PDB file of C-alpha atoms in Angstrom:
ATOM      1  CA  UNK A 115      18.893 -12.590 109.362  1.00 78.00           C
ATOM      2  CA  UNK A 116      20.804 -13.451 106.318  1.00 88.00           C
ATOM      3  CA  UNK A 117      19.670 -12.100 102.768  1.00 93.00           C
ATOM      4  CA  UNK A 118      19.343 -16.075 101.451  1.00 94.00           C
ATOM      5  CA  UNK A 119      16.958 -16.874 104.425  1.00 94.00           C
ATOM      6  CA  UNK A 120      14.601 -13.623 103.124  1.00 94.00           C
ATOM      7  CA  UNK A 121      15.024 -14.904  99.362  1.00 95.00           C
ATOM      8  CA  UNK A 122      13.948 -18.780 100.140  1.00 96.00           C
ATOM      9  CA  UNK A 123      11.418 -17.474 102.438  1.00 95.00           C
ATOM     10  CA  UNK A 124       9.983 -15.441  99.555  1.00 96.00           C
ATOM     11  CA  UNK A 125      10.380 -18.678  97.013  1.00 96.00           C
ATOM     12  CA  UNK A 126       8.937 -20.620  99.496  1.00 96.00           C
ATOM     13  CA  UNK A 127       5.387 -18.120 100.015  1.00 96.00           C
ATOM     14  CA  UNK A 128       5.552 -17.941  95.851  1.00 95.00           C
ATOM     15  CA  UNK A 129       5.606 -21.787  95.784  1.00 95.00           C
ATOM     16  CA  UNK A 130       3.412 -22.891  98.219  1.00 94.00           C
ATOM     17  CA  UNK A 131       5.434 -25.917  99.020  1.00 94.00           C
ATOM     18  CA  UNK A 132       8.917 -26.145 100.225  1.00 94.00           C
ATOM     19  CA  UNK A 133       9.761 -29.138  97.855  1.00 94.00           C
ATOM     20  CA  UNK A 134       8.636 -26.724  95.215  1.00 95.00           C
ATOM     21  CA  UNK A 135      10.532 -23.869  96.157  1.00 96.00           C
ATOM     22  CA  UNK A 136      13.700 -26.679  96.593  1.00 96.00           C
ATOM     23  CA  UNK A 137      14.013 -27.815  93.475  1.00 96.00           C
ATOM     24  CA  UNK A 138      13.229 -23.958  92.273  1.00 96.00           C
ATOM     25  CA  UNK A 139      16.428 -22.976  93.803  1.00 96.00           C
ATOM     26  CA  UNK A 140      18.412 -26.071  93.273  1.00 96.00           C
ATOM     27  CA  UNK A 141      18.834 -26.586  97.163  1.00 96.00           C
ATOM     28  CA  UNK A 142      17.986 -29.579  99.080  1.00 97.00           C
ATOM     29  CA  UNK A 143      14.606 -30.119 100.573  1.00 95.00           C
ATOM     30  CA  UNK A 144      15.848 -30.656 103.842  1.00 96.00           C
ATOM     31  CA  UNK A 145      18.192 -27.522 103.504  1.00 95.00           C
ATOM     32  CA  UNK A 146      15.903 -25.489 102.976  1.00 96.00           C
ATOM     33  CA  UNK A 147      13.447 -26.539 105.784  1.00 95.00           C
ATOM     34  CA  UNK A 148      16.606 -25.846 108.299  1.00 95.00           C
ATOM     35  CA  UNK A 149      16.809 -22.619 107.019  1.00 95.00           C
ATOM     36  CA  UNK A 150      13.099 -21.577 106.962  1.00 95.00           C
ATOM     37  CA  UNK A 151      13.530 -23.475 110.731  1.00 95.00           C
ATOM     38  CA  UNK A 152      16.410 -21.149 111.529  1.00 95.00           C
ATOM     39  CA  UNK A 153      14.517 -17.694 110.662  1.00 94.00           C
ATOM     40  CA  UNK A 154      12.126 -18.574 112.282  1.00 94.00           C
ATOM     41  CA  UNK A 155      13.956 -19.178 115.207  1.00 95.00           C
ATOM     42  CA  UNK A 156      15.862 -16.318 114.774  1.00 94.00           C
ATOM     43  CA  UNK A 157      12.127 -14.007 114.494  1.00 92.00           C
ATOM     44  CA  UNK A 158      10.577 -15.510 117.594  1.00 93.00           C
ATOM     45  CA  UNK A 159       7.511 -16.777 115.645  1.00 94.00           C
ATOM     46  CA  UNK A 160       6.338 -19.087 112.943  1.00 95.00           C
ATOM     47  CA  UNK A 161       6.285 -17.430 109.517  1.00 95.00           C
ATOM     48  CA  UNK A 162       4.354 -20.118 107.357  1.00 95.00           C
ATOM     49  CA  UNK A 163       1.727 -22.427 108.157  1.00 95.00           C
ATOM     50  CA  UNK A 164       2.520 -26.153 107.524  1.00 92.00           C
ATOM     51  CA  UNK A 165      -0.114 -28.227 105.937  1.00 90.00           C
ATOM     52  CA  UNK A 166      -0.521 -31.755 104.051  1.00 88.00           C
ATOM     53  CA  UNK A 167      -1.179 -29.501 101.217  1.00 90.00           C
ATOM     54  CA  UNK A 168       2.167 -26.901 101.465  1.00 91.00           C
ATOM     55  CA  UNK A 169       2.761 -24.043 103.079  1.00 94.00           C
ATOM     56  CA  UNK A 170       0.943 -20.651 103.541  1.00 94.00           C
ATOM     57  CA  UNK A 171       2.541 -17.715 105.161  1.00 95.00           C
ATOM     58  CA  UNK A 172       0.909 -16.961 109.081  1.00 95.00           C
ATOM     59  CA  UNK A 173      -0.208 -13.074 109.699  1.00 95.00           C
ATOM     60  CA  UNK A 174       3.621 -12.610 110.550  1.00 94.00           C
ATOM     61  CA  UNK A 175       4.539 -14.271 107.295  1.00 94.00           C
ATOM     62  CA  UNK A 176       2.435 -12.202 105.229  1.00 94.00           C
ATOM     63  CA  UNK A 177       3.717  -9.103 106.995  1.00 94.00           C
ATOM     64  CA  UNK A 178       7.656  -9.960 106.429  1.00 92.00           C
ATOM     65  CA  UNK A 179       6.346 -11.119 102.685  1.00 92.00           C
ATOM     66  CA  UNK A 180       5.310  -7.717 101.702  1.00 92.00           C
TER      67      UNK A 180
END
């Protein structure tokens, strides 16, 4: 785990929506979904919820959030 997954992860939950969060951080949209992809790969379970709306964090998601 890499400190800038943990701080886009965080931008991401304060956002709502990872093209939010993207242009927030001046990253790439699709950067920043392969490294919300790769954490959690690297956790062993999904951390946010994807909807048509954005994102929420799962139970695991708000856990690692706070």
């Amino acid at each position: 785990m890499q400190r800038r997954q943990l701080q886009y992860f965080i931008e991401v939950v304060d956002c709502g929506s990872i093209s939010a969060a993207a242009q927030k951080l001046f990253v790439a949209q699709p950067s920043l979904s392969r490294t919300i992809n790769a954490l959690e790969k690297e956790m062993g379970c999904e951390l946010l919820e994807r909807t048509s709306k954005g994102v929420r964090p799962t139970q695991t998601g708000r856990q690692m959030y706070y």
